[in-house]
Coordinates of C-alpha atoms and ligand atoms in Angstrom, one line a residue:
M1 CA -13.3 8.2 -90.9
D2 CA -13.2 6.2 -87.6
E3 CA -13.7 8.2 -84.5
S4 CA -11.5 7.1 -81.6
P5 CA -13.6 6.1 -78.6
H6 CA -11.2 8.2 -76.5
A7 CA -11.6 11.3 -78.6
P8 CA -14.2 13.1 -76.4
N9 CA -11.8 13.0 -73.4
R10 CA -8.7 13.8 -75.2
P11 CA -7.6 17.5 -75.4
P12 CA -5.5 18.2 -78.5
H13 CA -2.3 18.8 -76.6
V14 CA -2.3 15.3 -75.1
D15 CA -0.8 13.7 -78.1
Q16 CA 2.3 11.8 -77.2
P17 CA 1.9 8.1 -78.2
F18 CA 2.2 5.7 -75.2
S19 CA 2.8 1.9 -75.2
L20 CA 4.6 -0.6 -73.1
P21 CA 6.4 -3.8 -73.9
R22 CA 4.0 -6.7 -73.8
Y23 CA 5.2 -9.8 -72.1
A24 CA 3.7 -13.3 -72.2
A25 CA 2.1 -14.1 -68.9
E26 CA 4.9 -16.4 -67.8
E27 CA 7.6 -14.0 -68.7
A28 CA 5.7 -11.2 -66.9
A29 CA 5.5 -13.4 -63.8
R30 CA 9.2 -14.2 -64.0
R31 CA 10.1 -10.5 -64.2
V32 CA 7.9 -9.7 -61.1
A33 CA 9.4 -12.6 -59.2
A34 CA 12.9 -11.4 -60.0
F35 CA 12.1 -7.9 -58.8
R36 CA 10.5 -9.3 -55.7
D37 CA 13.6 -11.3 -55.0
V38 CA 15.8 -8.2 -55.2
M39 CA 13.5 -6.3 -52.9
A40 CA 13.5 -9.2 -50.5
T41 CA 17.2 -8.5 -49.9
R42 CA 16.4 -5.1 -48.5
R43 CA 16.5 -4.7 -44.7
S44 CA 16.7 -1.5 -42.7
C45 CA 20.4 -1.4 -42.0
R46 CA 21.8 0.3 -38.9
F47 CA 25.4 -0.9 -39.3
F48 CA 27.2 0.6 -42.3
S49 CA 30.7 0.1 -43.7
D50 CA 32.6 3.4 -44.2
E51 CA 33.7 2.1 -47.6
P52 CA 33.1 4.8 -50.1
V53 CA 30.3 4.6 -52.7
P54 CA 30.8 6.4 -56.0
R55 CA 28.7 9.6 -56.2
E56 CA 27.5 8.5 -59.7
L57 CA 25.7 5.6 -58.1
I58 CA 23.7 7.8 -55.8
V59 CA 22.9 10.2 -58.6
A60 CA 21.6 7.2 -60.7
C61 CA 19.4 6.2 -57.8
V62 CA 18.0 9.7 -57.6
D63 CA 17.5 9.8 -61.3
A64 CA 15.3 6.7 -61.0
A65 CA 13.4 8.0 -58.0
N66 CA 12.8 11.3 -59.9
L67 CA 10.6 9.4 -62.4
A68 CA 7.9 8.9 -59.7
P69 CA 4.4 10.2 -60.5
S70 CA 3.4 13.3 -58.6
G71 CA 0.5 15.6 -58.1
A72 CA 0.1 17.7 -61.3
N73 CA 3.7 16.5 -62.1
R74 CA 5.2 19.1 -59.8
Q75 CA 7.8 16.6 -58.5
P76 CA 7.6 18.0 -55.0
W77 CA 10.7 16.4 -53.7
R78 CA 14.3 17.5 -53.3
F79 CA 17.1 15.0 -52.6
V80 CA 19.9 16.5 -50.5
I81 CA 22.9 14.3 -50.6
V82 CA 25.3 14.7 -47.6
D83 CA 28.7 13.2 -47.8
D84 CA 30.6 15.9 -46.0
A85 CA 32.0 14.7 -42.6
V86 CA 31.3 17.9 -40.8
L87 CA 27.7 18.1 -41.9
K88 CA 27.2 14.4 -41.0
H89 CA 28.6 15.1 -37.6
E90 CA 26.3 18.1 -37.1
I91 CA 23.3 16.0 -38.2
R92 CA 24.2 13.1 -35.9
R93 CA 24.5 15.5 -32.9
A94 CA 21.2 17.2 -33.6
A95 CA 19.4 13.9 -34.3
E96 CA 20.7 12.2 -31.2
E97 CA 19.7 15.3 -29.1
E98 CA 16.1 15.0 -30.3
E99 CA 16.0 11.2 -30.2
R100 CA 17.3 11.2 -26.6
V101 CA 14.4 13.3 -25.5
S102 CA 12.0 11.2 -27.6
Y103 CA 13.1 7.9 -26.2
E104 CA 13.4 9.2 -22.6
Q105 CA 10.3 11.5 -22.5
R106 CA 8.1 11.8 -25.6
M107 CA 7.5 8.2 -26.7
P108 CA 4.7 6.4 -24.7
D109 CA 5.4 2.9 -23.3
E110 CA 3.3 1.3 -26.0
W111 CA 5.5 2.8 -28.7
L112 CA 8.7 1.8 -26.9
E113 CA 7.4 -1.8 -26.6
A114 CA 6.6 -1.9 -30.3
L115 CA 10.2 -0.9 -31.0
H116 CA 11.8 -3.4 -28.6
P117 CA 12.1 -6.2 -31.2
I118 CA 13.9 -3.7 -33.5
G119 CA 16.5 -2.9 -30.9
T120 CA 16.7 0.8 -31.5
D121 CA 17.7 3.5 -29.0
W122 CA 18.6 7.2 -29.2
R123 CA 22.2 6.6 -30.3
K124 CA 22.6 7.0 -34.1
P125 CA 26.3 6.3 -35.0
F126 CA 25.3 5.3 -38.5
L127 CA 24.6 8.9 -39.2
E128 CA 28.4 9.4 -39.4
T129 CA 29.5 5.9 -40.6
A130 CA 27.3 5.7 -43.7
P131 CA 29.0 7.3 -46.7
Y132 CA 25.8 9.2 -47.6
L133 CA 22.9 10.7 -45.8
V134 CA 20.2 11.3 -48.4
V135 CA 17.6 13.7 -47.0
V136 CA 14.4 13.9 -48.9
F137 CA 12.6 17.2 -48.5
R138 CA 8.9 17.6 -49.3
V139 CA 8.3 20.8 -51.3
D140 CA 5.0 22.3 -50.2
W141 CA 5.5 25.4 -52.4
E142 CA 8.1 27.0 -54.5
P143 CA 8.7 30.8 -54.5
R144 CA 7.8 32.4 -57.8
A145 CA 8.8 35.8 -59.2
G146 CA 6.6 38.6 -57.8
G147 CA 6.4 36.9 -54.4
T148 CA 3.8 34.3 -55.3
K149 CA 3.9 30.7 -54.3
L150 CA 3.7 27.7 -56.7
K151 CA 1.8 25.1 -54.7
S152 CA 2.4 21.4 -54.8
Y153 CA -0.4 18.8 -54.8
Y154 CA -0.4 15.6 -52.9
A155 CA 3.2 16.3 -51.8
P156 CA 3.3 13.6 -49.0
E157 CA 2.0 10.9 -51.3
S158 CA 4.3 12.0 -54.1
C159 CA 7.3 12.0 -51.8
G160 CA 6.4 8.6 -50.4
I161 CA 6.4 7.1 -53.9
A162 CA 9.7 8.9 -54.9
A163 CA 11.3 7.7 -51.7
G164 CA 10.1 4.2 -52.4
L165 CA 11.6 4.2 -55.8
F166 CA 14.9 5.5 -54.4
L167 CA 15.0 2.7 -51.9
A168 CA 14.3 0.2 -54.7
A169 CA 17.0 1.6 -56.9
C170 CA 19.5 1.5 -54.0
T171 CA 18.6 -2.1 -53.3
Y172 CA 18.9 -3.0 -57.0
A173 CA 22.4 -1.4 -56.9
G174 CA 23.4 -3.5 -53.9
L175 CA 23.3 -0.6 -51.5
A176 CA 21.9 -0.8 -48.0
T177 CA 19.5 1.9 -46.8
L178 CA 17.7 2.9 -43.6
T179 CA 14.4 4.9 -43.5
H180 CA 15.3 7.0 -40.5
T181 CA 12.8 9.5 -39.0
P182 CA 14.5 11.5 -36.2
S183 CA 11.6 13.4 -34.7
P184 CA 11.1 16.3 -34.8
M185 CA 13.3 16.8 -37.9
G186 CA 13.3 20.6 -38.2
F187 CA 17.1 20.7 -37.5
L188 CA 17.7 19.3 -41.0
S189 CA 16.2 22.4 -42.6
T190 CA 18.5 24.6 -40.5
I191 CA 21.7 22.6 -41.0
L192 CA 21.1 22.1 -44.7
K193 CA 19.8 25.7 -45.2
R194 CA 16.6 24.7 -47.0
P195 CA 14.0 27.3 -48.1
T196 CA 10.8 27.7 -46.1
G197 CA 8.6 26.0 -48.6
E198 CA 10.4 22.7 -48.0
K199 CA 10.0 20.4 -45.0
P200 CA 12.2 17.4 -44.1
F201 CA 10.4 14.1 -45.1
L202 CA 12.8 11.3 -44.7
L203 CA 16.5 10.8 -43.8
I204 CA 18.0 7.8 -45.7
P205 CA 21.6 6.7 -44.8
V206 CA 23.0 4.8 -47.8
G207 CA 26.1 2.7 -48.1
Y208 CA 27.4 -0.9 -48.0
P209 CA 26.5 -2.9 -44.9
A210 CA 29.3 -3.4 -42.4
A211 CA 31.0 -6.8 -42.5
D212 CA 29.5 -7.6 -39.1
A213 CA 26.1 -5.9 -39.7
V214 CA 23.1 -7.6 -38.1
V215 CA 19.3 -7.0 -38.4
P216 CA 16.4 -8.2 -36.3
R217 CA 14.8 -11.5 -37.2
L218 CA 11.6 -9.9 -38.5
V219 CA 8.9 -11.9 -40.2
K220 CA 6.9 -10.3 -43.0
R221 CA 3.2 -11.0 -43.3
A222 CA 2.3 -13.0 -46.4
A223 CA 1.0 -10.9 -49.3
G224 CA -2.3 -12.8 -49.1
D225 CA -2.8 -11.4 -45.6
V226 CA -2.6 -7.8 -46.8
M227 CA -4.6 -8.1 -49.9
T228 CA -8.2 -8.8 -50.9
F229 CA -10.1 -8.9 -54.1
N230 CA -13.3 -7.1 -54.0
V231 CA -15.5 -7.1 -50.9
T232 CA -14.5 -9.5 -48.1
Ligands
IYR1 N1 12.6 7.7 -34.9 C1 13.1 6.8 -33.8 C2 12.2 5.8 -33.4 C3 11.7 4.8 -34.3 C4 10.4 4.7 -34.7 C5 9.9 3.8 -35.5 I1 7.9 3.7 -35.8 C6 10.8 2.8 -36.0 O1 10.3 1.8 -36.8 C7 12.1 2.8 -35.7 C8 12.6 3.8 -34.8 C9 14.5 6.2 -34.3 O2 14.8 6.3 -35.4 O3 15.1 5.5 -33.5

């Protein structure tokens, strides 16, 4: 009998067969380029249409994001979808209160200068215009029976990957997104009544861009400038 070369590292319960579709090199390159072209349409949008978006579409995007790899497969993210006008209003009010202090007192000049090309300020009307505010919470631990805590591993990395997949899924569906980080974001835990083991990670307004939406003329660095093979 042939012994698999993997056998020594393979515990008996790791037994589900795994394979992937194999593409010819040209077909693989075409597929990547098509994905890249979809992602190139994504811009951080601050001007949303109030046109409604079906809830099923957001659910489908979360379903895709939820496939992200995570530390020990704990899936340490929760996606809280806000489409209630009263909650959106409360979130806008609280975010603008923090952002006003940040822009006027907390952010050093160097940071404000870095943001100047983006054109942001403390006003966040998109928090009420966008049909959805998707708030990603990072789960640091989950309460377990008997008062113990089930710990997450690599929660920030895991949430970052899940949020990235969510943005990609929205983009693929033709939905505009913004990665908004009102700071500090503790107010989201209060308003959305989240348990203590969860911390707000990212606030993502989602919807269609307004007909007159504009974005800054940003230039992305070429991939070759952010990549290197082996030692430089
Ligand atoms: N959180 C603030 C400031 C801000 C910070 C960075 I870094 C940005 O890329 C954009 C904005 C805000 O949302 O306005």
